[in-house]
Tab-separated table of C-alpha atoms in Angstrom:
chain	number	residue	atom	x	y	z
A	1	UNK	CA	71.178	74.434	-31.987
A	2	UNK	CA	69.301	77.386	-30.532
A	3	UNK	CA	71.067	80.266	-28.815
A	4	UNK	CA	69.703	81.211	-25.394
A	5	UNK	CA	70.338	84.731	-24.147
A	6	UNK	CA	69.888	84.910	-20.388
A	7	UNK	CA	69.247	88.641	-20.546
A	8	UNK	CA	65.726	87.832	-21.732
A	9	UNK	CA	64.955	85.578	-18.786
A	10	UNK	CA	66.092	87.382	-15.657
A	11	UNK	CA	62.548	88.364	-14.747
A	12	UNK	CA	60.823	85.145	-15.768
A	13	UNK	CA	57.755	84.390	-13.795
A	14	UNK	CA	57.687	87.839	-12.184
A	15	UNK	CA	55.470	89.757	-14.643
A	16	UNK	CA	52.255	89.630	-12.622
A	17	UNK	CA	49.696	92.051	-11.261
A	18	UNK	CA	50.280	93.447	-7.790
A	19	UNK	CA	47.389	92.594	-5.485
A	20	UNK	CA	46.076	94.489	-2.508
A	21	UNK	CA	48.006	93.625	0.639
A	22	UNK	CA	46.760	94.068	4.162
A	23	UNK	CA	49.255	96.135	6.128
A	24	UNK	CA	52.179	93.963	7.155
A	25	UNK	CA	52.542	95.070	10.727
A	26	UNK	CA	48.805	95.532	11.306
A	27	UNK	CA	47.693	92.234	9.798
A	28	UNK	CA	48.249	90.480	13.108
A	29	UNK	CA	44.880	91.856	14.133
A	30	UNK	CA	43.212	89.414	11.728
A	31	UNK	CA	42.627	86.093	13.508
A	32	UNK	CA	42.012	82.720	11.866
A	33	UNK	CA	39.788	81.348	14.597
A	34	UNK	CA	38.839	78.232	12.675
A	35	UNK	CA	42.476	77.179	12.686
A	36	UNK	CA	42.656	77.819	16.427
A	37	UNK	CA	45.651	80.054	15.809
A	38	UNK	CA	44.228	83.222	17.284
A	39	UNK	CA	46.014	84.743	20.235
A	40	UNK	CA	45.018	86.938	23.139
A	41	UNK	CA	48.474	88.471	23.310
A	42	UNK	CA	48.718	92.177	22.618
A	43	UNK	CA	50.716	93.138	19.504
A	44	UNK	CA	54.274	94.135	20.302
A	45	UNK	CA	55.186	97.820	20.367
A	46	UNK	CA	57.945	98.160	17.798
A	47	UNK	CA	60.326	100.998	17.046
A	48	UNK	CA	60.562	102.275	13.498
A	49	UNK	CA	63.594	100.035	12.920
A	50	UNK	CA	61.716	97.167	14.560
A	51	UNK	CA	58.850	97.588	12.094
A	52	UNK	CA	61.343	97.362	9.238
A	53	UNK	CA	62.780	94.175	10.759
A	54	UNK	CA	59.268	92.792	11.177
A	55	UNK	CA	58.533	93.376	7.504
A	56	UNK	CA	61.915	91.945	6.500
A	57	UNK	CA	61.151	88.741	8.414
A	58	UNK	CA	57.869	88.325	6.531
A	59	UNK	CA	59.616	89.132	3.251
A	60	UNK	CA	62.457	86.677	3.805
A	61	UNK	CA	60.623	83.836	5.528
A	62	UNK	CA	59.912	81.823	2.338
A	63	UNK	CA	63.552	82.002	1.220
A	64	UNK	CA	64.897	80.880	4.595
A	65	UNK	CA	62.315	78.077	4.803
A	66	UNK	CA	63.058	76.881	1.271
A	67	UNK	CA	66.745	76.588	2.104
A	68	UNK	CA	65.973	74.779	5.358
A	69	UNK	CA	64.014	72.256	3.314
A	70	UNK	CA	66.818	72.090	0.769
A	71	UNK	CA	69.477	71.468	3.411
A	72	UNK	CA	67.355	68.739	4.978
A	73	UNK	CA	66.869	67.005	1.620
A	74	UNK	CA	70.510	67.296	0.577
A	75	UNK	CA	71.577	65.469	3.727
A	76	UNK	CA	70.412	62.274	1.992
A	77	UNK	CA	70.303	63.082	-1.739
A	78	UNK	CA	72.839	65.067	-3.806
A	79	UNK	CA	71.946	68.297	-5.539
A	80	UNK	CA	70.617	67.935	-9.108
A	81	UNK	CA	69.341	64.435	-8.370
A	82	UNK	CA	65.810	63.192	-7.917
A	83	UNK	CA	64.604	61.695	-4.706
A	84	UNK	CA	61.697	59.459	-5.678
A	85	UNK	CA	59.289	58.565	-2.902
A	86	UNK	CA	58.704	54.827	-2.772
A	87	UNK	CA	55.536	54.910	-0.680
A	88	UNK	CA	52.655	57.169	0.198
A	89	UNK	CA	52.807	59.269	3.349
A	90	UNK	CA	51.593	58.000	6.709
A	91	UNK	CA	50.833	59.837	9.972
A	92	UNK	CA	54.455	59.201	10.990
A	93	UNK	CA	55.777	61.353	8.154
A	94	UNK	CA	56.302	64.887	9.443
A	95	UNK	CA	58.791	66.564	7.139
A	96	UNK	CA	56.020	68.873	5.906
A	97	UNK	CA	52.320	69.461	6.468
A	98	UNK	CA	49.347	68.617	4.271
A	99	UNK	CA	50.699	65.515	2.534
A	100	UNK	CA	48.500	64.191	-0.246
A	101	UNK	CA	47.719	60.503	-0.726
A	102	UNK	CA	46.883	60.725	-4.418
A	103	UNK	CA	50.356	60.919	-5.908
A	104	UNK	CA	53.906	59.818	-5.290
A	105	UNK	CA	56.314	62.715	-5.042
A	106	UNK	CA	59.506	63.027	-7.027
A	107	UNK	CA	61.562	65.896	-5.652
A	108	UNK	CA	64.844	67.470	-6.621
A	109	UNK	CA	66.820	70.513	-5.585
A	110	UNK	CA	68.693	72.100	-8.459
A	111	UNK	CA	71.700	74.385	-8.425
A	112	UNK	CA	71.763	76.231	-11.744
A	113	UNK	CA	74.900	78.211	-10.928
A	114	UNK	CA	76.942	75.610	-12.806
A	115	UNK	CA	74.743	75.662	-15.891
A	116	UNK	CA	71.371	74.408	-17.135
A	117	UNK	CA	69.782	71.147	-16.025
A	118	UNK	CA	67.811	68.906	-18.380
A	119	UNK	CA	64.551	67.340	-17.184
A	120	UNK	CA	62.885	64.603	-19.213
A	121	UNK	CA	59.457	63.151	-18.448
A	122	UNK	CA	58.894	59.739	-20.079
A	123	UNK	CA	55.764	58.403	-21.722
A	124	UNK	CA	53.137	57.893	-19.028
A	125	UNK	CA	50.059	55.666	-19.193
A	126	UNK	CA	47.147	57.432	-20.938
A	127	UNK	CA	44.858	59.004	-18.364
A	128	UNK	CA	47.433	59.011	-15.571
A	129	UNK	CA	47.959	62.490	-14.153
A	130	UNK	CA	51.443	63.900	-13.653
A	131	UNK	CA	52.759	67.347	-12.823
A	132	UNK	CA	56.232	68.832	-12.563
A	133	UNK	CA	55.976	71.972	-10.425
A	134	UNK	CA	59.117	74.076	-10.757
A	135	UNK	CA	59.583	76.717	-8.059
A	136	UNK	CA	62.159	79.425	-7.573
A	137	UNK	CA	63.905	80.025	-4.253
A	138	UNK	CA	61.162	82.441	-3.177
A	139	UNK	CA	58.410	79.764	-3.563
A	140	UNK	CA	56.935	81.123	-6.799
A	141	UNK	CA	55.744	78.434	-9.214
A	142	UNK	CA	57.456	79.549	-12.406
A	143	UNK	CA	56.706	76.537	-14.632
A	144	UNK	CA	54.186	73.711	-14.351
A	145	UNK	CA	54.316	71.167	-17.196
A	146	UNK	CA	51.779	68.385	-16.711
A	147	UNK	CA	49.884	65.598	-18.437
A	148	UNK	CA	47.102	68.118	-19.082
A	149	UNK	CA	49.425	70.880	-20.371
A	150	UNK	CA	52.894	69.529	-21.255
A	151	UNK	CA	54.121	73.040	-22.197
A	152	UNK	CA	56.611	71.823	-24.770
A	153	UNK	CA	58.028	73.727	-27.712
A	154	UNK	CA	56.012	73.890	-30.953
A	155	UNK	CA	56.121	70.691	-32.968
A	156	UNK	CA	56.443	68.327	-29.999
A	157	UNK	CA	53.263	66.273	-29.665
A	158	UNK	CA	54.334	62.974	-28.138
A	159	UNK	CA	56.480	61.974	-25.143
A	160	UNK	CA	59.083	61.882	-23.872
A	161	UNK	CA	58.907	65.581	-23.058
A	162	UNK	CA	62.342	67.095	-22.588
A	163	UNK	CA	62.973	70.448	-20.919
A	164	UNK	CA	66.071	72.426	-20.020
A	165	UNK	CA	65.902	74.487	-16.819
A	166	UNK	CA	68.027	77.611	-17.170
A	167	UNK	CA	69.328	79.903	-14.450
A	168	UNK	CA	69.470	83.703	-14.562
A	169	UNK	CA	71.869	85.333	-17.035
A	170	UNK	CA	73.002	82.067	-18.674
A	171	UNK	CA	73.704	82.249	-22.380
A	172	UNK	CA	74.682	79.467	-24.735
A	173	UNK	CA	73.645	76.946	-27.345
A	174	UNK	CA	70.736	74.583	-26.719
A	175	UNK	CA	69.880	71.408	-28.652
A	176	UNK	CA	66.773	71.804	-30.810
A	177	UNK	CA	64.816	69.105	-28.974
A	178	UNK	CA	64.905	70.880	-25.603
A	179	UNK	CA	62.127	73.176	-24.364
A	180	UNK	CA	63.734	76.020	-22.346
A	181	UNK	CA	62.321	76.788	-18.896
A	182	UNK	CA	64.077	79.942	-17.608
A	183	UNK	CA	64.273	80.534	-13.854
A	184	UNK	CA	64.932	83.786	-11.951
A	185	UNK	CA	67.059	82.143	-9.214
A	186	UNK	CA	69.843	79.538	-9.319
A	187	UNK	CA	68.225	77.590	-6.478
A	188	UNK	CA	65.261	75.652	-7.835
A	189	UNK	CA	62.854	73.106	-6.411
A	190	UNK	CA	61.260	70.517	-8.684
A	191	UNK	CA	58.224	68.964	-7.051
A	192	UNK	CA	56.865	66.183	-9.234
A	193	UNK	CA	53.613	64.352	-8.639
A	194	UNK	CA	52.524	61.125	-10.343
A	195	UNK	CA	49.037	59.752	-9.798
A	196	UNK	CA	48.749	56.531	-7.786
A	197	UNK	CA	45.595	54.496	-8.304
A	198	UNK	CA	45.959	52.264	-5.252
A	199	UNK	CA	48.486	50.122	-3.405
A	200	UNK	CA	48.740	47.639	-6.277
A	201	UNK	CA	49.645	50.506	-8.615
A	202	UNK	CA	52.714	51.727	-6.721
A	203	UNK	CA	55.153	49.441	-8.551
A	204	UNK	CA	53.966	50.870	-11.874
A	205	UNK	CA	54.579	54.391	-10.591
A	206	UNK	CA	58.089	53.298	-9.588
A	207	UNK	CA	58.684	52.310	-13.223
A	208	UNK	CA	57.614	55.773	-14.339
A	209	UNK	CA	59.844	57.398	-11.730
A	210	UNK	CA	62.832	55.455	-13.034
A	211	UNK	CA	62.130	56.903	-16.455
A	212	UNK	CA	62.355	60.521	-15.294
A	213	UNK	CA	65.739	61.900	-16.265
A	214	UNK	CA	67.670	64.757	-14.699
A	215	UNK	CA	71.143	65.712	-15.903
A	216	UNK	CA	73.406	68.656	-16.549
A	217	UNK	CA	73.235	69.995	-20.078
A	218	UNK	CA	76.753	68.726	-20.728
A	219	UNK	CA	75.952	65.225	-19.502
A	220	UNK	CA	72.749	65.194	-21.514
A	221	UNK	CA	74.517	66.106	-24.726
A	222	UNK	CA	77.135	63.427	-23.965
A	223	UNK	CA	74.359	60.919	-23.102
A	224	UNK	CA	75.675	60.401	-19.554
A	225	UNK	CA	72.367	60.034	-17.729
A	226	UNK	CA	71.707	57.479	-14.988
A	227	UNK	CA	68.217	56.628	-13.650
A	228	UNK	CA	67.469	57.114	-9.972
A	229	UNK	CA	65.916	54.379	-7.859
A	230	UNK	CA	62.852	55.206	-5.739
A	231	UNK	CA	63.951	56.242	-2.262
A	232	UNK	CA	61.741	57.050	0.689
A	233	UNK	CA	63.148	60.286	2.128
A	234	UNK	CA	64.200	59.938	5.765
A	235	UNK	CA	62.295	61.906	8.354
A	236	UNK	CA	64.258	64.928	9.604
A	237	UNK	CA	64.982	65.099	13.307
A	238	UNK	CA	63.155	68.434	13.230
A	239	UNK	CA	60.781	69.533	10.431
A	240	UNK	CA	62.060	72.541	8.457
A	241	UNK	CA	59.140	74.715	9.584
A	242	UNK	CA	60.166	74.105	13.185
A	243	UNK	CA	63.831	74.664	12.351
A	244	UNK	CA	63.038	78.149	11.080
A	245	UNK	CA	60.638	78.905	13.938
A	246	UNK	CA	63.354	78.039	16.463
A	247	UNK	CA	66.085	80.116	14.830
A	248	UNK	CA	67.616	82.930	16.854
A	249	UNK	CA	66.310	86.181	15.379
A	250	UNK	CA	69.731	87.629	14.543
A	251	UNK	CA	70.764	84.327	12.972
A	252	UNK	CA	67.592	84.394	10.864
A	253	UNK	CA	68.301	87.850	9.468
A	254	UNK	CA	71.977	87.147	8.817
A	255	UNK	CA	70.984	83.884	7.130
A	256	UNK	CA	68.529	85.804	4.972
A	257	UNK	CA	71.249	88.244	3.923
A	258	UNK	CA	73.587	85.399	2.980
A	259	UNK	CA	70.926	83.577	0.955
A	260	UNK	CA	69.929	86.734	-0.927
A	261	UNK	CA	73.503	87.033	-2.123
A	262	UNK	CA	72.851	83.930	-4.259
A	263	UNK	CA	69.089	83.961	-4.770
A	264	UNK	CA	68.522	87.611	-5.507
A	265	UNK	CA	65.213	89.341	-4.875
A	266	UNK	CA	63.145	90.211	-7.941
A	267	UNK	CA	63.336	93.667	-9.551
A	268	UNK	CA	59.830	94.348	-8.211
A	269	UNK	CA	61.245	93.962	-4.688
A	270	UNK	CA	63.525	97.000	-4.977
A	271	UNK	CA	61.291	99.349	-2.910
A	272	UNK	CA	61.150	96.825	-0.076
A	273	UNK	CA	64.886	96.170	-0.286
A	274	UNK	CA	65.583	99.898	-0.029
A	275	UNK	CA	63.728	99.943	3.311
A	276	UNK	CA	65.494	96.831	4.582
A	277	UNK	CA	68.885	98.327	3.717
A	278	UNK	CA	68.267	100.915	6.458
A	279	UNK	CA	68.999	98.185	9.024
A	280	UNK	CA	71.672	96.357	7.029
A	281	UNK	CA	69.446	93.689	5.466
A	282	UNK	CA	70.957	93.485	2.006
A	283	UNK	CA	72.350	90.661	-0.145
A	284	UNK	CA	75.542	89.636	1.627
A	285	UNK	CA	75.001	92.120	4.465
A	286	UNK	CA	74.347	91.819	8.197
A	287	UNK	CA	71.521	93.249	10.252
A	288	UNK	CA	72.566	96.263	12.317
A	289	UNK	CA	71.196	98.976	14.568
A	290	UNK	CA	68.903	96.757	16.646
A	291	UNK	CA	69.585	94.866	19.846
A	292	UNK	CA	69.018	91.135	20.117
A	293	UNK	CA	65.909	91.855	22.189
A	294	UNK	CA	64.507	94.201	19.536
A	295	UNK	CA	65.148	91.650	16.786
A	296	UNK	CA	63.505	88.905	18.827
A	297	UNK	CA	60.439	91.077	19.394
A	298	UNK	CA	60.216	91.900	15.681
A	299	UNK	CA	60.624	88.253	14.663
A	300	UNK	CA	58.094	87.031	17.223
A	301	UNK	CA	55.533	89.550	16.042
A	302	UNK	CA	56.200	88.633	12.400
A	303	UNK	CA	55.698	84.926	13.113
A	304	UNK	CA	52.405	85.720	14.812
A	305	UNK	CA	51.350	87.821	11.823
A	306	UNK	CA	52.122	84.975	9.425
A	307	UNK	CA	50.281	82.451	11.575
A	308	UNK	CA	46.993	84.360	11.781
A	309	UNK	CA	46.938	85.929	8.321
A	310	UNK	CA	43.865	85.491	6.121
A	311	UNK	CA	44.403	86.430	2.492
A	312	UNK	CA	41.756	89.025	1.502
A	313	UNK	CA	41.180	87.208	-1.786
A	314	UNK	CA	40.511	83.852	-0.163
A	315	UNK	CA	37.206	82.504	-1.428
A	316	UNK	CA	34.701	81.180	1.080
A	317	UNK	CA	31.923	78.788	0.097
A	318	UNK	CA	29.862	76.995	2.752
A	319	UNK	CA	32.733	77.391	5.258
A	320	UNK	CA	35.213	75.962	2.739
A	321	UNK	CA	38.031	78.288	1.767
A	322	UNK	CA	40.578	78.203	-1.012
A	323	UNK	CA	43.195	80.498	-2.452
A	324	UNK	CA	42.490	81.266	-6.130
A	325	UNK	CA	45.899	82.905	-6.632
A	326	UNK	CA	48.372	80.600	-4.912
A	327	UNK	CA	51.675	79.805	-6.524
A	328	UNK	CA	52.834	83.220	-7.784
A	329	UNK	CA	52.865	86.102	-5.326
A	330	UNK	CA	54.545	89.148	-6.800
A	331	UNK	CA	54.947	91.712	-4.025
A	332	UNK	CA	52.270	90.223	-1.771
A	333	UNK	CA	54.895	89.178	0.755
A	334	UNK	CA	52.549	88.299	3.592
A	335	UNK	CA	50.463	86.050	1.362
A	336	UNK	CA	53.648	84.377	0.153
A	337	UNK	CA	54.898	83.807	3.703
A	338	UNK	CA	51.545	82.474	4.871
A	339	UNK	CA	51.340	79.917	2.065
A	340	UNK	CA	54.938	78.850	2.709
A	341	UNK	CA	54.229	78.404	6.416
A	342	UNK	CA	50.978	76.495	5.964
A	343	UNK	CA	51.425	74.579	2.719
A	344	UNK	CA	54.641	75.212	0.840
A	345	UNK	CA	54.342	73.859	-2.688
A	346	UNK	CA	50.747	74.921	-3.284
A	347	UNK	CA	49.937	74.528	-6.963
A	348	UNK	CA	48.677	77.096	-9.403
A	349	UNK	CA	44.855	76.949	-9.511
A	350	UNK	CA	44.859	75.617	-13.066
A	351	UNK	CA	46.725	72.543	-11.799
A	352	UNK	CA	44.959	71.946	-8.506
A	353	UNK	CA	42.842	73.742	-5.948
A	354	UNK	CA	42.453	72.802	-2.308
A	355	UNK	CA	39.170	73.875	-0.706
A	356	UNK	CA	39.797	73.533	3.027
A	357	UNK	CA	37.420	73.246	5.954
A	358	UNK	CA	38.397	73.864	9.585
A	359	UNK	CA	36.362	72.505	12.461
A	360	UNK	CA	36.363	71.038	15.943
A	361	UNK	CA	36.455	67.273	16.301
A	362	UNK	CA	34.561	67.405	19.579
A	363	UNK	CA	31.647	69.186	21.215
A	364	UNK	CA	32.637	69.903	24.819
A	365	UNK	CA	34.631	66.686	24.955
A	366	UNK	CA	32.174	64.485	23.050
A	367	UNK	CA	33.453	63.343	19.618
A	368	UNK	CA	31.514	65.133	16.897
A	369	UNK	CA	29.937	63.465	13.879
A	370	UNK	CA	29.825	65.362	10.603
A	371	UNK	CA	28.259	64.657	7.214
A	372	UNK	CA	29.215	65.898	3.752
A	373	UNK	CA	26.555	65.365	1.090
A	374	UNK	CA	27.067	65.700	-2.661
A	375	UNK	CA	23.862	65.950	-4.670
A	376	UNK	CA	23.582	63.668	-7.689
A	377	UNK	CA	26.001	64.805	-10.385
A	378	UNK	CA	27.592	67.418	-8.116
A	379	UNK	CA	30.897	65.814	-7.160
A	380	UNK	CA	33.907	68.091	-7.719
A	381	UNK	CA	34.267	68.967	-11.441
A	382	UNK	CA	37.739	67.942	-12.611
A	383	UNK	CA	39.586	66.785	-15.699
A	384	UNK	CA	41.771	64.479	-13.602
A	385	UNK	CA	40.445	63.361	-10.195
A	386	UNK	CA	39.482	64.564	-6.721
A	387	UNK	CA	39.961	63.417	-3.132
A	388	UNK	CA	39.178	64.388	0.465
A	389	UNK	CA	41.828	64.118	3.205
A	390	UNK	CA	41.618	64.766	6.950
A	391	UNK	CA	44.377	66.383	9.013
A	392	UNK	CA	44.937	66.950	12.707
A	393	UNK	CA	45.501	70.295	14.419
A	394	UNK	CA	49.129	70.409	13.234
A	395	UNK	CA	48.363	69.586	9.604
A	396	UNK	CA	49.440	65.935	9.696
A	397	UNK	CA	47.459	62.866	8.650
A	398	UNK	CA	45.031	61.633	11.301
A	399	UNK	CA	46.224	58.447	12.940
A	400	UNK	CA	43.347	55.937	13.217
A	401	UNK	CA	43.015	52.146	13.665
A	402	UNK	CA	41.272	51.705	10.306
A	403	UNK	CA	44.190	53.250	8.425
A	404	UNK	CA	41.833	55.452	6.388
A	405	UNK	CA	43.311	58.854	5.640
A	406	UNK	CA	41.557	59.938	2.437
A	407	UNK	CA	38.544	59.046	0.303
A	408	UNK	CA	37.306	59.816	-3.190
A	409	UNK	CA	40.219	58.701	-5.323
A	410	UNK	CA	41.956	55.465	-4.374
A	411	UNK	CA	38.975	54.480	-2.221
A	412	UNK	CA	35.980	55.424	-4.394
A	413	UNK	CA	32.948	56.916	-2.725
A	414	UNK	CA	29.660	55.028	-3.053
A	415	UNK	CA	26.505	56.819	-4.239
A	416	UNK	CA	23.084	56.076	-2.821
A	417	UNK	CA	20.113	54.881	-4.903
A	418	UNK	CA	19.255	58.453	-5.912
A	419	UNK	CA	22.830	59.268	-6.902
A	420	UNK	CA	23.669	61.337	-3.843
A	421	UNK	CA	26.904	60.697	-1.977
A	422	UNK	CA	27.000	61.133	1.783
A	423	UNK	CA	30.300	60.945	3.643
A	424	UNK	CA	30.533	60.245	7.375
A	425	UNK	CA	33.295	62.399	8.859
A	426	UNK	CA	33.843	61.273	12.431
A	427	UNK	CA	36.288	59.580	14.772
A	428	UNK	CA	34.285	56.434	15.516
A	429	UNK	CA	33.503	53.768	12.922
A	430	UNK	CA	29.938	54.487	11.736
A	431	UNK	CA	29.263	50.797	11.121
A	432	UNK	CA	27.870	48.833	8.204
A	433	UNK	CA	25.212	51.436	7.435
A	434	UNK	CA	27.938	53.555	5.823
A	435	UNK	CA	29.507	51.997	2.691
A	436	UNK	CA	33.250	51.423	2.554
A	437	UNK	CA	34.779	54.550	1.083
A	438	UNK	CA	32.222	56.872	2.644
A	439	UNK	CA	33.843	57.121	6.095
A	440	UNK	CA	36.701	59.535	6.729
A	441	UNK	CA	38.094	59.399	10.300
A	442	UNK	CA	38.979	62.601	12.154
A	443	UNK	CA	40.571	63.086	15.602
A	444	UNK	CA	38.505	62.419	18.710
A	445	UNK	CA	39.017	65.961	19.960
A	446	UNK	CA	40.551	69.304	19.154
A	447	UNK	CA	40.839	71.178	15.860
A	448	UNK	CA	40.961	69.320	12.564
A	449	UNK	CA	40.824	70.202	8.895
A	450	UNK	CA	39.598	68.676	5.657
A	451	UNK	CA	41.268	69.312	2.315
A	452	UNK	CA	39.381	68.610	-0.887
A	453	UNK	CA	41.877	68.274	-3.721
A	454	UNK	CA	40.713	68.945	-7.255
A	455	UNK	CA	43.369	68.005	-9.817
A	456	UNK	CA	43.017	69.817	-13.147
A	457	UNK	CA	39.869	71.570	-11.888
A	458	UNK	CA	37.356	72.770	-14.429
A	459	UNK	CA	36.681	76.519	-14.672
A	460	UNK	CA	33.453	76.332	-12.670
A	461	UNK	CA	35.384	75.025	-9.661
A	462	UNK	CA	37.829	77.936	-9.801
A	463	UNK	CA	35.378	80.760	-10.475
A	464	UNK	CA	32.769	79.616	-7.946
A	465	UNK	CA	29.990	78.370	-10.213
A	466	UNK	CA	30.477	75.006	-8.470
A	467	UNK	CA	30.827	75.133	-4.707
A	468	UNK	CA	31.705	72.464	-2.132
A	469	UNK	CA	28.631	71.481	-0.113
A	470	UNK	CA	28.477	72.362	3.589
A	471	UNK	CA	29.862	70.098	6.294
A	472	UNK	CA	26.998	69.548	8.725
A	473	UNK	CA	26.766	68.148	12.241
A	474	UNK	CA	24.906	64.863	12.542
A	475	UNK	CA	22.824	63.992	15.633
């Protein structure tokens, strides 16, 4: 047995470089016009205490949103149990934005306050991609074992891969075969992804899901581990993002205080917490010194700031943008809140990157027709696979009669005689001149977005030596 001393793990995942942050309260001046989220409203005039509340909202937004998602999930699945998706997402699924169609999700919410939880990933077919993204309550990706990098202890070379997820300050004996994964908060999200190679492959993925084990350390040692059947999570009556957006401002801040009493801020957050304490925002506290109207103004301004924020380190290539530092945020609280609002669960770049394009589906009411052309040998460089998915103005899959929501992975693209690949991105069916797999439907009007997913991207995709080609208008 190995002895684990929790004193060595309380800051796990937090030792990162602080990045430049645009001013919290002034960042609302930066508009993301391509997303159609800009606003003509004048920024609110806030008191000094109101500015502190504004910053506290941005700071605490990811924690409150994570718990809204947790509460929604636990309404149908117990804590410390996997909920295995049985089917890929459709346009009707609205529990989150930006669903991918390349993997089936396996999700679990862990409570480590009662002790460590064991996670075992079974043997998976050679060449099939899998990833277990393990996030703390503040949305930081702390661990990311995958088929590319299993991240197991020395000496382990073959599956199953068995990990033990450990909460802050826990100490005790661990079996030799377990790889410890320390976490800084007792609330943990496990977001698993298993590659799906088409509709006929889903039953095989279900078999793999049944082989994923999750149990308390005590149950694991006693061999009391039951498999979980694939379950399609029910749609919430209101998506968690909307739940948080609709919260009364005072309720939001008091909820934040209560949650911080369990999921403590990181040591690096102490300067921010000292400011927030001026208005009562502390672990277990209650906001004070501001009227309901002042809190509402501060919260409204903070939400606007989050909505229009553009991370200064976002990379732009041919009107495609991607975040090269998603997943771990340190003290960049606005970046953290923006990613949570627009795509909670974003992977670390080494696991996946998501170049995104924003455009208008129409030209003065006439449906637009776009083309995306990859030169021969210039498809996205990956060690796993890539795909291209279209989303509507709200970030959901685009409903269309053909039932085509993504191309490139399950529906392979077709190269031309010279090796080039040209994709038709438009609402209307382009006809037989465009091969099956080369048409991606978009809405008939309004804003839309494209997300190019690169799983296990090669270094040239991350550092910019390879760039996505431009999306061009077709006559």
